[in-house]
Amino acid sequence: MEILAFGVQDDERPLIERAFADAFAGEHEVRCVDVFLNRDTAAVARGYEAVSTSVNADLGGPVLQTLAAGGTQFVAQRSTGFNNIDLDVAERLALTVARVSSYSPYSVAEFAWTLAMAVNRRIVRAANRTRDFDFRLEGLMGRDLRGRTVGVIGTGRIGEAFTRIAHGFGMNLLGWDIAENPACRALGMRYVEREELFREADVVSLHVPLLPATEHLVDAHALDLMKDDAILVNSSRGGLVDTRALVDVLRAGRLLGVGLDVYEAEAGLFFYDKSLDVVTDDVLARLMTFPNVVVTSHQAYYTEDAVTEIIDTTVRNIRDYVAGRRSENVLVPALPPG
């Protein structure tokens, strides 16, 4: 069997090809393409029983129908999130769909703090100045983190790793989640209602999945609750933040700054070179004009360690599919309860 891997970055390609060669010794091969899976490219998969997709793939109903009509039976997504997959349609089409249920939490947690520190210490502005041999300090004053309060929205594996770094800074720890994490409790975290967290935190960082219940979790009301000099960081999913409301708050001169690795309308933008194109997304264009906003390209997960772990898990998912085994990574068909 040959597997078609969509959306493979140049840095990923040798890791994927080596992992497949080591795991399958020629029995199953992988073909890597740099195009991302969407309605326009789904037909490329005709004749491939298995495809592997990247985090920003379009796996909505029409794409899944095209895949199934072309003979695809198995989809292995190389990410944890699956809000881009229409699982009901996949089930109706008898497609097996798997994901990577977990990988290195440190990649995202460390990057979230990188964003927070870049905003707090005005790193982008400082670097741009010094490239022009402008070494003034005006406008570059930041704040110590020690003794300040961080609010962690979502305290799973990534949220816990983020909290451990905050603990190392000597910060006060607030958390919100549907279930408390004993490890975060042991670090001194105090779990509070979401509104109290937004009111009290000097840094708010998001580490929850995008679900109907969490969409626009940071809305106009939540932003109104935040301190005027707070920092907001989102390295999880773009849809957690109401970007229009965020722009309104920034336009009013509130918030010390914002670090975003994700954007709610990033599909078709992130992972592409749009440097020569006319930007038609007015919200993103306005967001980019604020000097206290740092936007990166959904790269928090993108370390050699995490990507290697993602690829290894994808290989195991393919092995399980070929052997007819089920694991916790399989989304469709769902495992029976218990």
PDB file of N, CA and C in Angstrom, residues 104-140:
ATOM      1  N   SER A 104       4.603  15.927  22.361  1.00  0.00           N
ATOM      2  CA  SER A 104       5.347  16.737  23.329  1.00  0.00           C
ATOM      3  C   SER A 104       4.585  17.987  23.735  1.00  0.00           C
ATOM      4  N   PRO A 105       4.153  18.088  24.998  1.00  0.00           N
ATOM      5  CA  PRO A 105       3.456  19.304  25.427  1.00  0.00           C
ATOM      6  C   PRO A 105       4.398  20.487  25.577  1.00  0.00           C
ATOM      7  N   TYR A 106       5.705  20.208  25.646  1.00  0.00           N
ATOM      8  CA  TYR A 106       6.665  21.272  25.903  1.00  0.00           C
ATOM      9  C   TYR A 106       6.816  22.185  24.697  1.00  0.00           C
ATOM     10  N   SER A 107       6.654  21.634  23.489  1.00  0.00           N
ATOM     11  CA  SER A 107       6.795  22.467  22.294  1.00  0.00           C
ATOM     12  C   SER A 107       5.821  23.634  22.334  1.00  0.00           C
ATOM     13  N   VAL A 108       4.551  23.362  22.610  1.00  0.00           N
ATOM     14  CA  VAL A 108       3.531  24.410  22.618  1.00  0.00           C
ATOM     15  C   VAL A 108       3.663  25.284  23.861  1.00  0.00           C
ATOM     16  N   ALA A 109       3.896  24.664  25.021  1.00  0.00           N
ATOM     17  CA  ALA A 109       3.995  25.437  26.268  1.00  0.00           C
ATOM     18  C   ALA A 109       5.163  26.415  26.219  1.00  0.00           C
ATOM     19  N   GLU A 110       6.307  25.951  25.729  1.00  0.00           N
ATOM     20  CA  GLU A 110       7.469  26.832  25.641  1.00  0.00           C
ATOM     21  C   GLU A 110       7.224  27.962  24.651  1.00  0.00           C
ATOM     22  N   PHE A 111       6.541  27.641  23.544  1.00  0.00           N
ATOM     23  CA  PHE A 111       6.284  28.677  22.543  1.00  0.00           C
ATOM     24  C   PHE A 111       5.284  29.708  23.063  1.00  0.00           C
ATOM     25  N   ALA A 112       4.305  29.242  23.835  1.00  0.00           N
ATOM     26  CA  ALA A 112       3.346  30.184  24.418  1.00  0.00           C
ATOM     27  C   ALA A 112       4.074  31.192  25.300  1.00  0.00           C
ATOM     28  N   TRP A 113       5.038  30.724  26.073  1.00  0.00           N
ATOM     29  CA  TRP A 113       5.813  31.655  26.890  1.00  0.00           C
ATOM     30  C   TRP A 113       6.734  32.513  26.031  1.00  0.00           C
ATOM     31  N   THR A 114       7.203  31.978  24.907  1.00  0.00           N
ATOM     32  CA  THR A 114       7.987  32.788  23.980  1.00  0.00           C
ATOM     33  C   THR A 114       7.160  33.974  23.489  1.00  0.00           C
ATOM     34  N   LEU A 115       5.900  33.720  23.137  1.00  0.00           N
ATOM     35  CA  LEU A 115       5.016  34.798  22.707  1.00  0.00           C
ATOM     36  C   LEU A 115       4.796  35.807  23.840  1.00  0.00           C
ATOM     37  N   ALA A 116       4.516  35.289  25.032  1.00  0.00           N
ATOM     38  CA  ALA A 116       4.272  36.188  26.165  1.00  0.00           C
ATOM     39  C   ALA A 116       5.484  37.071  26.442  1.00  0.00           C
ATOM     40  N   MET A 117       6.663  36.491  26.394  1.00  0.00           N
ATOM     41  CA  MET A 117       7.873  37.258  26.669  1.00  0.00           C
ATOM     42  C   MET A 117       8.179  38.239  25.543  1.00  0.00           C
ATOM     43  N   ALA A 118       7.913  37.834  24.301  1.00  0.00           N
ATOM     44  CA  ALA A 118       8.146  38.729  23.168  1.00  0.00           C
ATOM     45  C   ALA A 118       7.263  39.967  23.278  1.00  0.00           C
ATOM     46  N   VAL A 119       6.013  39.757  23.723  1.00  0.00           N
ATOM     47  CA  VAL A 119       5.097  40.884  23.910  1.00  0.00           C
ATOM     48  C   VAL A 119       5.550  41.736  25.099  1.00  0.00           C
ATOM     49  N   ASN A 120       5.828  41.094  26.208  1.00  0.00           N
ATOM     50  CA  ASN A 120       6.172  41.815  27.434  1.00  0.00           C
ATOM     51  C   ASN A 120       7.441  42.641  27.279  1.00  0.00           C
ATOM     52  N   ARG A 121       8.459  42.082  26.625  1.00  0.00           N
ATOM     53  CA  ARG A 121       9.756  42.760  26.529  1.00  0.00           C
ATOM     54  C   ARG A 121       9.959  43.447  25.178  1.00  0.00           C
ATOM     55  N   ARG A 122       8.906  43.544  24.378  1.00  0.00           N
ATOM     56  CA  ARG A 122       8.936  44.290  23.105  1.00  0.00           C
ATOM     57  C   ARG A 122      10.068  43.797  22.186  1.00  0.00           C
ATOM     58  N   ILE A 123      10.203  42.467  22.100  1.00  0.00           N
ATOM     59  CA  ILE A 123      11.334  41.884  21.380  1.00  0.00           C
ATOM     60  C   ILE A 123      11.293  42.215  19.889  1.00  0.00           C
ATOM     61  N   VAL A 124      10.103  42.126  19.276  1.00  0.00           N
ATOM     62  CA  VAL A 124      10.017  42.380  17.836  1.00  0.00           C
ATOM     63  C   VAL A 124      10.393  43.822  17.522  1.00  0.00           C
ATOM     64  N   ARG A 125       9.852  44.756  18.309  1.00  0.00           N
ATOM     65  CA  ARG A 125      10.176  46.168  18.082  1.00  0.00           C
ATOM     66  C   ARG A 125      11.674  46.408  18.282  1.00  0.00           C
ATOM     67  N   ALA A 126      12.241  45.825  19.333  1.00  0.00           N
ATOM     68  CA  ALA A 126      13.666  46.025  19.616  1.00  0.00           C
ATOM     69  C   ALA A 126      14.535  45.459  18.494  1.00  0.00           C
ATOM     70  N   ALA A 127      14.188  44.262  18.011  1.00  0.00           N
ATOM     71  CA  ALA A 127      14.981  43.636  16.948  1.00  0.00           C
ATOM     72  C   ALA A 127      14.903  44.441  15.659  1.00  0.00           C
ATOM     73  N   ASN A 128      13.706  44.939  15.349  1.00  0.00           N
ATOM     74  CA  ASN A 128      13.567  45.761  14.144  1.00  0.00           C
ATOM     75  C   ASN A 128      14.383  47.041  14.247  1.00  0.00           C
ATOM     76  N   ARG A 129      14.419  47.644  15.440  1.00  0.00           N
ATOM     77  CA  ARG A 129      15.195  48.869  15.630  1.00  0.00           C
ATOM     78  C   ARG A 129      16.691  48.623  15.445  1.00  0.00           C
ATOM     79  N   THR A 130      17.182  47.588  16.116  1.00  0.00           N
ATOM     80  CA  THR A 130      18.627  47.379  16.093  1.00  0.00           C
ATOM     81  C   THR A 130      19.126  46.986  14.718  1.00  0.00           C
ATOM     82  N   ARG A 131      18.271  46.408  13.876  1.00  0.00           N
ATOM     83  CA  ARG A 131      18.671  46.139  12.486  1.00  0.00           C
ATOM     84  C   ARG A 131      18.982  47.437  11.743  1.00  0.00           C
ATOM     85  N   ASP A 132      18.356  48.534  12.193  1.00  0.00           N
ATOM     86  CA  ASP A 132      18.636  49.847  11.619  1.00  0.00           C
ATOM     87  C   ASP A 132      19.646  50.622  12.466  1.00  0.00           C
ATOM     88  N   PHE A 133      20.328  49.920  13.368  1.00  0.00           N
ATOM     89  CA  PHE A 133      21.323  50.512  14.261  1.00  0.00           C
ATOM     90  C   PHE A 133      20.711  51.607  15.139  1.00  0.00           C
ATOM     91  N   ASP A 134      19.443  51.400  15.503  1.00  0.00           N
ATOM     92  CA  ASP A 134      18.765  52.288  16.444  1.00  0.00           C
ATOM     93  C   ASP A 134      18.735  51.568  17.785  1.00  0.00           C
ATOM     94  N   PHE A 135      19.555  52.042  18.734  1.00  0.00           N
ATOM     95  CA  PHE A 135      19.714  51.347  19.999  1.00  0.00           C
ATOM     96  C   PHE A 135      19.072  52.086  21.173  1.00  0.00           C
ATOM     97  N   ARG A 136      18.066  52.927  20.885  1.00  0.00           N
ATOM     98  CA  ARG A 136      17.346  53.602  21.956  1.00  0.00           C
ATOM     99  C   ARG A 136      16.494  52.614  22.751  1.00  0.00           C
ATOM    100  N   LEU A 137      16.204  52.977  24.002  1.00  0.00           N
ATOM    101  CA  LEU A 137      15.379  52.135  24.863  1.00  0.00           C
ATOM    102  C   LEU A 137      13.945  52.638  24.988  1.00  0.00           C
ATOM    103  N   GLU A 138      13.646  53.820  24.464  1.00  0.00           N
ATOM    104  CA  GLU A 138      12.301  54.373  24.586  1.00  0.00           C
ATOM    105  C   GLU A 138      11.264  53.406  24.025  1.00  0.00           C
ATOM    106  N   GLY A 139      10.218  53.173  24.827  1.00  0.00           N
ATOM    107  CA  GLY A 139       9.130  52.311  24.385  1.00  0.00           C
ATOM    108  C   GLY A 139       9.387  50.835  24.528  1.00  0.00           C
ATOM    109  N   LEU A 140      10.498  50.443  25.138  1.00  0.00           N
ATOM    110  CA  LEU A 140      10.852  49.026  25.258  1.00  0.00           C
ATOM    111  C   LEU A 140      10.729  48.493  26.686  1.00  0.00           C
TER     112      LEU A 140
END
